[in-house]
Amino acid sequence: MKLKKWIFVLCSFLASFFLVACQSSSSSSQSAVEAIKQKGKLVVATSPDYAPFEFQALVDGKNQVVGADIDMAQAIADELGVKLEVSSMSFDNVLTSLQTGKADLAIAGISATEERKEVFDFSIPYYENKISFLIRKTDLEKYKDLDSLASANIAAQKGTVPESMVKEQLPKAQLTSLTNMGEAVNELQSGKVDAVHMDEPVALSYATKNADLAVATVSLTMKEGEENAVAIKKGNSDLKEVVDKVIQKLKDDGTYQAYLEKAAKLTEVEQ
Ligand code: ARG
């Protein structure tokens, strides 16, 4: 009799312990938003070498990270009622910073690809763009079709979709993978590479700023549904809800478009 009672006590103790453990672990994974509010800041990882989405510019005498994505990040922070902290790094580190918990969101003109969706959650898309080749203006006639690019020396940013598109669709081309976009463009201007593959708005931005550069008329095939979206750590669904709500509004009322226009003006003071 006594033994039965003890077993009962022990079992109920274990059961309640298990319940409490379960509850606390599920609540900590549920409340990404709570954690951000407690910290009082939203940490956003980005790679500021991609105007008009994110870049560095001299504003009020200070070198600051600006761009349409950064304005959008600010709108998300405002919705959460916290401060925005922009954490700059090279693009190949942006997504990993979500896994290590260093950032709450990754916003860097990131294409929501199927591979990435396996590892991260993505917001609804906020921008749909093409991917193009930036070339020297004097080569506009030379690089008119894919055959002419097949054996060219092409640069792309490490870890990006434009990089993997070159690998897959131009396997004979010589690919130069660089961590920094600006560096790739310098290589193009100095003649070390023949083309740089990147998101079209970014290529257009470089071409507008540099009279010696132009966007090629030929382009590779893009996969469907790879629009730009905000990356979120898998499972942080309450945070995704807030982000989606903000994006929907910025798209519907034309604010994201206005952010892009503001960013285009700021490229005049790009650093
Ligand atoms: N859209 C491309 C991708 O997701 C390139 C993004 C590069 N972004 C940047 N901020 N440098 O792979």
PDB file of C-alpha atoms and ligand atoms in Angstrom:
ATOM      1  CA  MET A   1       0.000   0.000   0.000  1.00  0.00           C
ATOM      2  CA  LYS A   2       2.690   2.403   1.019  1.00  0.00           C
ATOM      3  CA  LEU A   3       4.781   1.580  -1.999  1.00  0.00           C
ATOM      4  CA  LYS A   4       1.832   2.209  -4.356  1.00  0.00           C
ATOM      5  CA  LYS A   5       1.323   5.592  -2.790  1.00  0.00           C
ATOM      6  CA  TRP A   6       4.960   6.476  -3.278  1.00  0.00           C
ATOM      7  CA  ILE A   7       4.870   5.400  -6.888  1.00  0.00           C
ATOM      8  CA  PHE A   8       1.784   7.558  -7.375  1.00  0.00           C
ATOM      9  CA  VAL A   9       3.468  10.591  -5.795  1.00  0.00           C
ATOM     10  CA  LEU A  10       6.588  10.056  -7.861  1.00  0.00           C
ATOM     11  CA  CYS A  11       4.625   9.671 -11.081  1.00  0.00           C
ATOM     12  CA  SER A  12       2.544  12.780 -10.557  1.00  0.00           C
ATOM     13  CA  PHE A  13       5.702  14.695  -9.693  1.00  0.00           C
ATOM     14  CA  LEU A  14       7.350  13.564 -12.903  1.00  0.00           C
ATOM     15  CA  ALA A  15       4.233  14.301 -14.906  1.00  0.00           C
ATOM     16  CA  SER A  16       3.917  17.843 -13.614  1.00  0.00           C
ATOM     17  CA  PHE A  17       7.630  18.431 -14.133  1.00  0.00           C
ATOM     18  CA  PHE A  18       7.263  17.280 -17.725  1.00  0.00           C
ATOM     19  CA  LEU A  19       4.272  19.562 -18.278  1.00  0.00           C
ATOM     20  CA  VAL A  20       6.046  22.619 -16.917  1.00  0.00           C
ATOM     21  CA  ALA A  21       9.119  21.875 -19.014  1.00  0.00           C
ATOM     22  CA  CYS A  22       6.985  21.557 -22.126  1.00  0.00           C
ATOM     23  CA  GLN A  23       5.109  24.739 -21.456  1.00  0.00           C
ATOM     24  CA  SER A  24       8.154  26.852 -20.877  1.00  0.00           C
ATOM     25  CA  SER A  25       9.937  25.567 -23.952  1.00  0.00           C
ATOM     26  CA  SER A  26       6.946  26.161 -26.192  1.00  0.00           C
ATOM     27  CA  SER A  27       6.321  29.630 -24.821  1.00  0.00           C
ATOM     28  CA  SER A  28       9.931  30.651 -25.422  1.00  0.00           C
ATOM     29  CA  SER A  29       9.737  29.589 -29.075  1.00  0.00           C
ATOM     30  CA  GLN A  30       6.359  31.234 -29.505  1.00  0.00           C
ATOM     31  CA  SER A  31       7.232  34.634 -28.251  1.00  0.00           C
ATOM     32  CA  ALA A  32       9.831  36.032 -30.623  1.00  0.00           C
ATOM     33  CA  VAL A  33       7.834  39.252 -30.508  1.00  0.00           C
ATOM     34  CA  GLU A  34       7.843  39.266 -26.700  1.00  0.00           C
ATOM     35  CA  ALA A  35      11.603  38.755 -26.660  1.00  0.00           C
ATOM     36  CA  ILE A  36      12.116  41.690 -29.045  1.00  0.00           C
ATOM     37  CA  LYS A  37       9.860  43.926 -26.963  1.00  0.00           C
ATOM     38  CA  GLN A  38      11.762  42.937 -23.834  1.00  0.00           C
ATOM     39  CA  LYS A  39      15.107  43.765 -25.497  1.00  0.00           C
ATOM     40  CA  GLY A  40      13.594  47.024 -26.707  1.00  0.00           C
ATOM     41  CA  LYS A  41      15.183  46.607 -30.127  1.00  0.00           C
ATOM     42  CA  LEU A  42      14.812  44.793 -33.413  1.00  0.00           C
ATOM     43  CA  VAL A  43      18.127  43.563 -34.803  1.00  0.00           C
ATOM     44  CA  VAL A  44      18.159  43.379 -38.605  1.00  0.00           C
ATOM     45  CA  ALA A  45      21.033  41.766 -40.496  1.00  0.00           C
ATOM     46  CA  THR A  46      21.904  43.249 -43.874  1.00  0.00           C
ATOM     47  CA  SER A  47      24.669  43.589 -46.448  1.00  0.00           C
ATOM     48  CA  PRO A  48      24.763  47.297 -47.350  1.00  0.00           C
ATOM     49  CA  ASP A  49      26.270  47.008 -50.825  1.00  0.00           C
ATOM     50  CA  TYR A  50      23.040  46.773 -52.815  1.00  0.00           C
ATOM     51  CA  ALA A  51      21.554  50.162 -53.711  1.00  0.00           C
ATOM     52  CA  PRO A  52      18.676  51.020 -53.819  1.00  0.00           C
ATOM     53  CA  PHE A  53      17.801  48.253 -51.320  1.00  0.00           C
ATOM     54  CA  GLU A  54      20.587  48.799 -48.767  1.00  0.00           C
ATOM     55  CA  PHE A  55      23.768  50.835 -49.012  1.00  0.00           C
ATOM     56  CA  GLN A  56      25.901  53.338 -47.171  1.00  0.00           C
ATOM     57  CA  ALA A  57      25.413  57.049 -47.709  1.00  0.00           C
ATOM     58  CA  LEU A  58      26.538  60.271 -46.139  1.00  0.00           C
ATOM     59  CA  VAL A  59      23.484  61.629 -44.323  1.00  0.00           C
ATOM     60  CA  ASP A  60      23.749  64.614 -41.960  1.00  0.00           C
ATOM     61  CA  GLY A  61      27.513  64.351 -42.173  1.00  0.00           C
ATOM     62  CA  LYS A  62      27.458  60.748 -41.010  1.00  0.00           C
ATOM     63  CA  ASN A  63      28.012  57.541 -42.945  1.00  0.00           C
ATOM     64  CA  GLN A  64      24.758  55.642 -42.481  1.00  0.00           C
ATOM     65  CA  VAL A  65      23.120  52.482 -43.740  1.00  0.00           C
ATOM     66  CA  VAL A  66      20.123  53.563 -45.803  1.00  0.00           C
ATOM     67  CA  GLY A  67      17.847  52.238 -48.555  1.00  0.00           C
ATOM     68  CA  ALA A  68      14.324  50.977 -49.190  1.00  0.00           C
ATOM     69  CA  ASP A  69      14.880  47.784 -47.161  1.00  0.00           C
ATOM     70  CA  ILE A  70      16.171  49.821 -44.230  1.00  0.00           C
ATOM     71  CA  ASP A  71      13.109  52.096 -44.299  1.00  0.00           C
ATOM     72  CA  MET A  72      10.983  48.961 -44.322  1.00  0.00           C
ATOM     73  CA  ALA A  73      12.957  47.583 -41.350  1.00  0.00           C
ATOM     74  CA  GLN A  74      12.263  50.861 -39.543  1.00  0.00           C
ATOM     75  CA  ALA A  75       8.525  50.506 -40.250  1.00  0.00           C
ATOM     76  CA  ILE A  76       8.602  46.985 -38.761  1.00  0.00           C
ATOM     77  CA  ALA A  77      10.444  48.242 -35.665  1.00  0.00           C
ATOM     78  CA  ASP A  78       7.885  51.057 -35.324  1.00  0.00           C
ATOM     79  CA  GLU A  79       5.028  48.553 -35.517  1.00  0.00           C
ATOM     80  CA  LEU A  80       6.695  46.551 -32.727  1.00  0.00           C
ATOM     81  CA  GLY A  81       7.290  49.733 -30.752  1.00  0.00           C
ATOM     82  CA  VAL A  82      11.050  49.158 -30.461  1.00  0.00           C
ATOM     83  CA  LYS A  83      14.273  50.703 -31.735  1.00  0.00           C
ATOM     84  CA  LEU A  84      15.896  49.453 -34.944  1.00  0.00           C
ATOM     85  CA  GLU A  85      19.452  48.160 -34.835  1.00  0.00           C
ATOM     86  CA  VAL A  86      20.982  47.535 -38.258  1.00  0.00           C
ATOM     87  CA  SER A  87      23.732  44.937 -38.190  1.00  0.00           C
ATOM     88  CA  SER A  88      25.956  45.089 -41.286  1.00  0.00           C
ATOM     89  CA  MET A  89      27.841  42.066 -42.573  1.00  0.00           C
ATOM     90  CA  SER A  90      28.749  40.402 -45.866  1.00  0.00           C
ATOM     91  CA  PHE A  91      25.824  38.797 -47.691  1.00  0.00           C
ATOM     92  CA  ASP A  92      27.076  35.254 -47.104  1.00  0.00           C
ATOM     93  CA  ASN A  93      26.661  35.816 -43.346  1.00  0.00           C
ATOM     94  CA  VAL A  94      23.261  37.497 -43.381  1.00  0.00           C
ATOM     95  CA  LEU A  95      21.101  34.355 -43.290  1.00  0.00           C
ATOM     96  CA  THR A  96      23.310  32.469 -40.835  1.00  0.00           C
ATOM     97  CA  SER A  97      22.980  35.318 -38.355  1.00  0.00           C
ATOM     98  CA  LEU A  98      19.332  34.274 -37.929  1.00  0.00           C
ATOM     99  CA  GLN A  99      20.335  30.743 -36.977  1.00  0.00           C
ATOM    100  CA  THR A 100      22.901  31.908 -34.441  1.00  0.00           C
ATOM    101  CA  GLY A 101      20.329  34.273 -32.937  1.00  0.00           C
ATOM    102  CA  LYS A 102      22.459  37.340 -33.661  1.00  0.00           C
ATOM    103  CA  ALA A 103      19.657  38.927 -35.677  1.00  0.00           C
ATOM    104  CA  ASP A 104      15.859  38.831 -35.481  1.00  0.00           C
ATOM    105  CA  LEU A 105      15.328  39.433 -39.197  1.00  0.00           C
ATOM    106  CA  ALA A 106      17.441  39.341 -42.358  1.00  0.00           C
ATOM    107  CA  ILE A 107      16.554  42.025 -44.902  1.00  0.00           C
ATOM    108  CA  ALA A 108      18.993  42.295 -47.775  1.00  0.00           C
ATOM    109  CA  GLY A 109      17.176  42.046 -51.084  1.00  0.00           C
ATOM    110  CA  ILE A 110      16.972  38.323 -50.323  1.00  0.00           C
ATOM    111  CA  SER A 111      15.276  36.126 -52.915  1.00  0.00           C
ATOM    112  CA  ALA A 112      12.935  33.644 -51.264  1.00  0.00           C
ATOM    113  CA  THR A 113      14.189  30.484 -52.989  1.00  0.00           C
ATOM    114  CA  GLU A 114      12.912  26.946 -52.388  1.00  0.00           C
ATOM    115  CA  GLU A 115      16.267  25.918 -50.862  1.00  0.00           C
ATOM    116  CA  ARG A 116      16.239  28.826 -48.454  1.00  0.00           C
ATOM    117  CA  LYS A 117      12.600  28.181 -47.562  1.00  0.00           C
ATOM    118  CA  GLU A 118      13.656  24.778 -46.251  1.00  0.00           C
ATOM    119  CA  VAL A 119      15.843  26.431 -43.648  1.00  0.00           C
ATOM    120  CA  PHE A 120      14.134  29.775 -42.997  1.00  0.00           C
ATOM    121  CA  ASP A 121      10.662  31.222 -42.926  1.00  0.00           C
ATOM    122  CA  PHE A 122       9.943  34.077 -45.300  1.00  0.00           C
ATOM    123  CA  SER A 123       7.523  36.969 -45.197  1.00  0.00           C
ATOM    124  CA  ILE A 124       5.132  37.619 -48.041  1.00  0.00           C
ATOM    125  CA  PRO A 125       7.164  39.037 -50.972  1.00  0.00           C
ATOM    126  CA  TYR A 126       7.727  42.790 -51.010  1.00  0.00           C
ATOM    127  CA  TYR A 127       9.444  43.234 -54.360  1.00  0.00           C
ATOM    128  CA  GLU A 128       9.648  41.358 -57.611  1.00  0.00           C
ATOM    129  CA  ASN A 129      12.725  41.893 -59.688  1.00  0.00           C
ATOM    130  CA  LYS A 130      14.810  40.549 -62.498  1.00  0.00           C
ATOM    131  CA  ILE A 131      18.452  39.556 -62.365  1.00  0.00           C
ATOM    132  CA  SER A 132      20.755  41.111 -64.952  1.00  0.00           C
ATOM    133  CA  PHE A 133      24.314  41.551 -66.112  1.00  0.00           C
ATOM    134  CA  LEU A 134      26.140  44.803 -65.517  1.00  0.00           C
ATOM    135  CA  ILE A 135      28.759  45.278 -68.232  1.00  0.00           C
ATOM    136  CA  ARG A 136      31.031  47.995 -69.620  1.00  0.00           C
ATOM    137  CA  LYS A 137      29.078  50.279 -71.940  1.00  0.00           C
ATOM    138  CA  THR A 138      31.594  49.684 -74.709  1.00  0.00           C
ATOM    139  CA  ASP A 139      30.663  45.968 -74.586  1.00  0.00           C
ATOM    140  CA  LEU A 140      26.917  46.455 -75.169  1.00  0.00           C
ATOM    141  CA  GLU A 141      27.257  45.135 -78.728  1.00  0.00           C
ATOM    142  CA  LYS A 142      29.645  42.349 -77.739  1.00  0.00           C
ATOM    143  CA  TYR A 143      27.403  40.763 -75.106  1.00  0.00           C
ATOM    144  CA  LYS A 144      24.064  40.594 -76.856  1.00  0.00           C
ATOM    145  CA  ASP A 145      23.375  36.884 -76.520  1.00  0.00           C
ATOM    146  CA  LEU A 146      24.163  34.040 -74.146  1.00  0.00           C
ATOM    147  CA  ASP A 147      26.700  32.517 -76.540  1.00  0.00           C
ATOM    148  CA  SER A 148      28.906  35.556 -76.246  1.00  0.00           C
ATOM    149  CA  LEU A 149      28.771  35.308 -72.463  1.00  0.00           C
ATOM    150  CA  ALA A 150      29.340  31.555 -72.374  1.00  0.00           C
ATOM    151  CA  SER A 151      33.099  31.828 -71.996  1.00  0.00           C
ATOM    152  CA  ALA A 152      33.283  35.281 -70.408  1.00  0.00           C
ATOM    153  CA  ASN A 153      34.722  36.096 -67.003  1.00  0.00           C
ATOM    154  CA  ILE A 154      31.700  36.792 -64.820  1.00  0.00           C
ATOM    155  CA  ALA A 155      31.660  38.044 -61.258  1.00  0.00           C
ATOM    156  CA  ALA A 156      28.850  37.525 -58.755  1.00  0.00           C
ATOM    157  CA  GLN A 157      28.387  37.962 -55.047  1.00  0.00           C
ATOM    158  CA  LYS A 158      29.139  34.903 -52.920  1.00  0.00           C
ATOM    159  CA  GLY A 159      26.110  32.979 -51.701  1.00  0.00           C
ATOM    160  CA  THR A 160      23.623  34.725 -53.964  1.00  0.00           C
ATOM    161  CA  VAL A 161      21.077  33.560 -56.501  1.00  0.00           C
ATOM    162  CA  PRO A 162      22.861  35.458 -59.327  1.00  0.00           C
ATOM    163  CA  GLU A 163      25.974  33.418 -58.466  1.00  0.00           C
ATOM    164  CA  SER A 164      24.200  30.048 -58.663  1.00  0.00           C
ATOM    165  CA  MET A 165      22.437  31.042 -61.882  1.00  0.00           C
ATOM    166  CA  VAL A 166      25.810  31.584 -63.564  1.00  0.00           C
ATOM    167  CA  LYS A 167      27.061  28.216 -62.245  1.00  0.00           C
ATOM    168  CA  GLU A 168      23.992  26.425 -63.579  1.00  0.00           C
ATOM    169  CA  GLN A 169      23.311  28.216 -66.836  1.00  0.00           C
ATOM    170  CA  LEU A 170      26.802  29.268 -67.971  1.00  0.00           C
ATOM    171  CA  PRO A 171      28.935  26.335 -66.771  1.00  0.00           C
ATOM    172  CA  LYS A 172      31.773  27.203 -69.160  1.00  0.00           C
ATOM    173  CA  ALA A 173      32.098  30.790 -68.015  1.00  0.00           C
ATOM    174  CA  GLN A 174      34.858  31.710 -65.607  1.00  0.00           C
ATOM    175  CA  LEU A 175      33.118  32.649 -62.378  1.00  0.00           C
ATOM    176  CA  THR A 176      34.669  35.059 -59.897  1.00  0.00           C
ATOM    177  CA  SER A 177      32.802  34.924 -56.570  1.00  0.00           C
ATOM    178  CA  LEU A 178      33.346  37.950 -54.374  1.00  0.00           C
ATOM    179  CA  THR A 179      31.957  38.750 -50.934  1.00  0.00           C
ATOM    180  CA  ASN A 180      31.511  42.438 -51.690  1.00  0.00           C
ATOM    181  CA  MET A 181      29.419  43.783 -54.543  1.00  0.00           C
ATOM    182  CA  GLY A 182      31.377  47.056 -54.816  1.00  0.00           C
ATOM    183  CA  GLU A 183      34.559  45.076 -55.269  1.00  0.00           C
ATOM    184  CA  ALA A 184      32.981  43.115 -58.123  1.00  0.00           C
ATOM    185  CA  VAL A 185      32.016  46.357 -59.859  1.00  0.00           C
ATOM    186  CA  ASN A 186      35.570  47.691 -59.423  1.00  0.00           C
ATOM    187  CA  GLU A 187      36.860  44.544 -61.134  1.00  0.00           C
ATOM    188  CA  LEU A 188      34.470  45.215 -64.012  1.00  0.00           C
ATOM    189  CA  GLN A 189      35.627  48.806 -64.394  1.00  0.00           C
ATOM    190  CA  SER A 190      39.274  47.805 -64.304  1.00  0.00           C
ATOM    191  CA  GLY A 191      38.709  45.082 -66.896  1.00  0.00           C
ATOM    192  CA  LYS A 192      39.439  42.083 -64.653  1.00  0.00           C
ATOM    193  CA  VAL A 193      35.956  40.677 -65.257  1.00  0.00           C
ATOM    194  CA  ASP A 194      33.594  41.147 -68.212  1.00  0.00           C
ATOM    195  CA  ALA A 195      30.246  41.194 -66.432  1.00  0.00           C
ATOM    196  CA  VAL A 196      28.751  41.245 -62.939  1.00  0.00           C
ATOM    197  CA  HIS A 197      25.529  39.360 -62.310  1.00  0.00           C
ATOM    198  CA  MET A 198      23.131  40.985 -59.835  1.00  0.00           C
ATOM    199  CA  ASP A 199      19.534  42.109 -59.195  1.00  0.00           C
ATOM    200  CA  GLU A 200      18.475  44.451 -61.991  1.00  0.00           C
ATOM    201  CA  PRO A 201      17.550  47.493 -59.860  1.00  0.00           C
ATOM    202  CA  VAL A 202      21.062  47.323 -58.405  1.00  0.00           C
ATOM    203  CA  ALA A 203      22.658  47.039 -61.841  1.00  0.00           C
ATOM    204  CA  LEU A 204      20.586  50.012 -63.009  1.00  0.00           C
ATOM    205  CA  SER A 205      21.690  52.003 -59.998  1.00  0.00           C
ATOM    206  CA  TYR A 206      25.376  51.344 -60.816  1.00  0.00           C
ATOM    207  CA  ALA A 207      24.770  52.186 -64.480  1.00  0.00           C
ATOM    208  CA  THR A 208      23.112  55.496 -63.572  1.00  0.00           C
ATOM    209  CA  LYS A 209      26.027  56.464 -61.355  1.00  0.00           C
ATOM    210  CA  ASN A 210      28.791  55.304 -63.699  1.00  0.00           C
ATOM    211  CA  ALA A 211      28.749  56.530 -67.300  1.00  0.00           C
ATOM    212  CA  ASP A 212      31.104  53.709 -68.338  1.00  0.00           C
ATOM    213  CA  LEU A 213      28.662  50.958 -67.251  1.00  0.00           C
ATOM    214  CA  ALA A 214      25.414  49.601 -68.696  1.00  0.00           C
ATOM    215  CA  VAL A 215      22.902  46.803 -68.173  1.00  0.00           C
ATOM    216  CA  ALA A 216      23.168  44.055 -70.803  1.00  0.00           C
ATOM    217  CA  THR A 217      20.110  43.362 -72.955  1.00  0.00           C
ATOM    218  CA  VAL A 218      20.568  39.604 -72.541  1.00  0.00           C
ATOM    219  CA  SER A 219      19.718  37.807 -69.309  1.00  0.00           C
ATOM    220  CA  LEU A 220      19.546  34.306 -67.816  1.00  0.00           C
ATOM    221  CA  THR A 221      16.329  32.494 -66.917  1.00  0.00           C
ATOM    222  CA  MET A 222      15.014  33.141 -63.432  1.00  0.00           C
ATOM    223  CA  LYS A 223      13.065  30.606 -61.410  1.00  0.00           C
ATOM    224  CA  GLU A 224       9.533  31.623 -60.678  1.00  0.00           C
ATOM    225  CA  GLY A 225       8.423  32.795 -57.255  1.00  0.00           C
ATOM    226  CA  GLU A 226      11.820  33.984 -56.083  1.00  0.00           C
ATOM    227  CA  GLU A 227      10.752  37.488 -55.100  1.00  0.00           C
ATOM    228  CA  ASN A 228      12.489  39.507 -52.425  1.00  0.00           C
ATOM    229  CA  ALA A 229      11.197  38.753 -48.934  1.00  0.00           C
ATOM    230  CA  VAL A 230      12.228  39.155 -45.307  1.00  0.00           C
ATOM    231  CA  ALA A 231      13.879  36.059 -43.806  1.00  0.00           C
ATOM    232  CA  ILE A 232      12.848  34.967 -40.329  1.00  0.00           C
ATOM    233  CA  LYS A 233      14.100  32.156 -38.112  1.00  0.00           C
ATOM    234  CA  LYS A 234      11.945  29.064 -38.696  1.00  0.00           C
ATOM    235  CA  GLY A 235       9.021  28.861 -36.311  1.00  0.00           C
ATOM    236  CA  ASN A 236       8.897  32.514 -35.285  1.00  0.00           C
ATOM    237  CA  SER A 237       5.348  32.769 -36.550  1.00  0.00           C
ATOM    238  CA  ASP A 238       4.235  35.649 -34.347  1.00  0.00           C
ATOM    239  CA  LEU A 239       7.062  37.761 -35.749  1.00  0.00           C
ATOM    240  CA  LYS A 240       6.203  36.724 -39.305  1.00  0.00           C
ATOM    241  CA  GLU A 241       2.624  37.883 -38.693  1.00  0.00           C
ATOM    242  CA  VAL A 242       3.796  41.385 -37.728  1.00  0.00           C
ATOM    243  CA  VAL A 243       6.247  41.564 -40.659  1.00  0.00           C
ATOM    244  CA  ASP A 244       3.598  40.403 -43.169  1.00  0.00           C
ATOM    245  CA  LYS A 245       1.119  42.954 -41.886  1.00  0.00           C
ATOM    246  CA  VAL A 246       3.614  45.814 -42.287  1.00  0.00           C
ATOM    247  CA  ILE A 247       4.697  44.660 -45.769  1.00  0.00           C
ATOM    248  CA  GLN A 248       1.117  44.296 -46.978  1.00  0.00           C
ATOM    249  CA  LYS A 249       0.445  47.877 -45.951  1.00  0.00           C
ATOM    250  CA  LEU A 250       3.676  49.265 -47.481  1.00  0.00           C
ATOM    251  CA  LYS A 251       2.856  47.535 -50.762  1.00  0.00           C
ATOM    252  CA  ASP A 252      -0.819  48.470 -50.858  1.00  0.00           C
ATOM    253  CA  ASP A 253      -0.346  52.172 -50.222  1.00  0.00           C
ATOM    254  CA  GLY A 254       2.731  52.523 -52.452  1.00  0.00           C
ATOM    255  CA  THR A 255       5.072  53.276 -49.570  1.00  0.00           C
ATOM    256  CA  TYR A 256       7.685  50.688 -50.549  1.00  0.00           C
ATOM    257  CA  GLN A 257       7.796  52.254 -54.011  1.00  0.00           C
ATOM    258  CA  ALA A 258       8.256  55.677 -52.381  1.00  0.00           C
ATOM    259  CA  TYR A 259      11.110  54.214 -50.289  1.00  0.00           C
ATOM    260  CA  LEU A 260      12.789  53.089 -53.536  1.00  0.00           C
ATOM    261  CA  GLU A 261      12.477  56.564 -55.031  1.00  0.00           C
ATOM    262  CA  LYS A 262      13.900  58.153 -51.883  1.00  0.00           C
ATOM    263  CA  ALA A 263      16.765  55.631 -51.999  1.00  0.00           C
ATOM    264  CA  ALA A 264      17.488  56.443 -55.650  1.00  0.00           C
ATOM    265  CA  LYS A 265      18.026  60.074 -54.649  1.00  0.00           C
ATOM    266  CA  LEU A 266      20.284  59.041 -51.783  1.00  0.00           C
ATOM    267  CA  THR A 267      22.583  57.154 -54.152  1.00  0.00           C
ATOM    268  CA  GLU A 268      23.962  60.580 -55.053  1.00  0.00           C
ATOM    269  CA  VAL A 269      25.616  60.630 -51.641  1.00  0.00           C
ATOM    270  CA  GLU A 270      26.404  56.916 -51.685  1.00  0.00           C
ATOM    271  CA  GLN A 271      29.695  56.068 -50.012  1.00  0.00           C
TER     272      GLN A 271
HETATM  273  N1  ARG B   1      18.700  38.619 -54.523  1.00  0.00           N
HETATM  274  C1  ARG B   1      19.946  37.936 -54.446  1.00  0.00           C
HETATM  275  C2  ARG B   1      19.884  36.759 -53.496  1.00  0.00           C
HETATM  276  O1  ARG B   1      19.080  36.697 -52.630  1.00  0.00           O
HETATM  277  C3  ARG B   1      21.108  38.845 -54.077  1.00  0.00           C
HETATM  278  C4  ARG B   1      20.973  39.569 -52.784  1.00  0.00           C
HETATM  279  C5  ARG B   1      22.232  40.323 -52.407  1.00  0.00           C
HETATM  280  N2  ARG B   1      21.965  41.265 -51.384  1.00  0.00           N
HETATM  281  C6  ARG B   1      22.823  42.178 -50.887  1.00  0.00           C
HETATM  282  N3  ARG B   1      22.386  42.993 -49.994  1.00  0.00           N
HETATM  283  N4  ARG B   1      24.068  42.225 -51.294  1.00  0.00           N
HETATM  284  O2  ARG B   1      20.674  35.884 -53.587  1.00  0.00           O
END
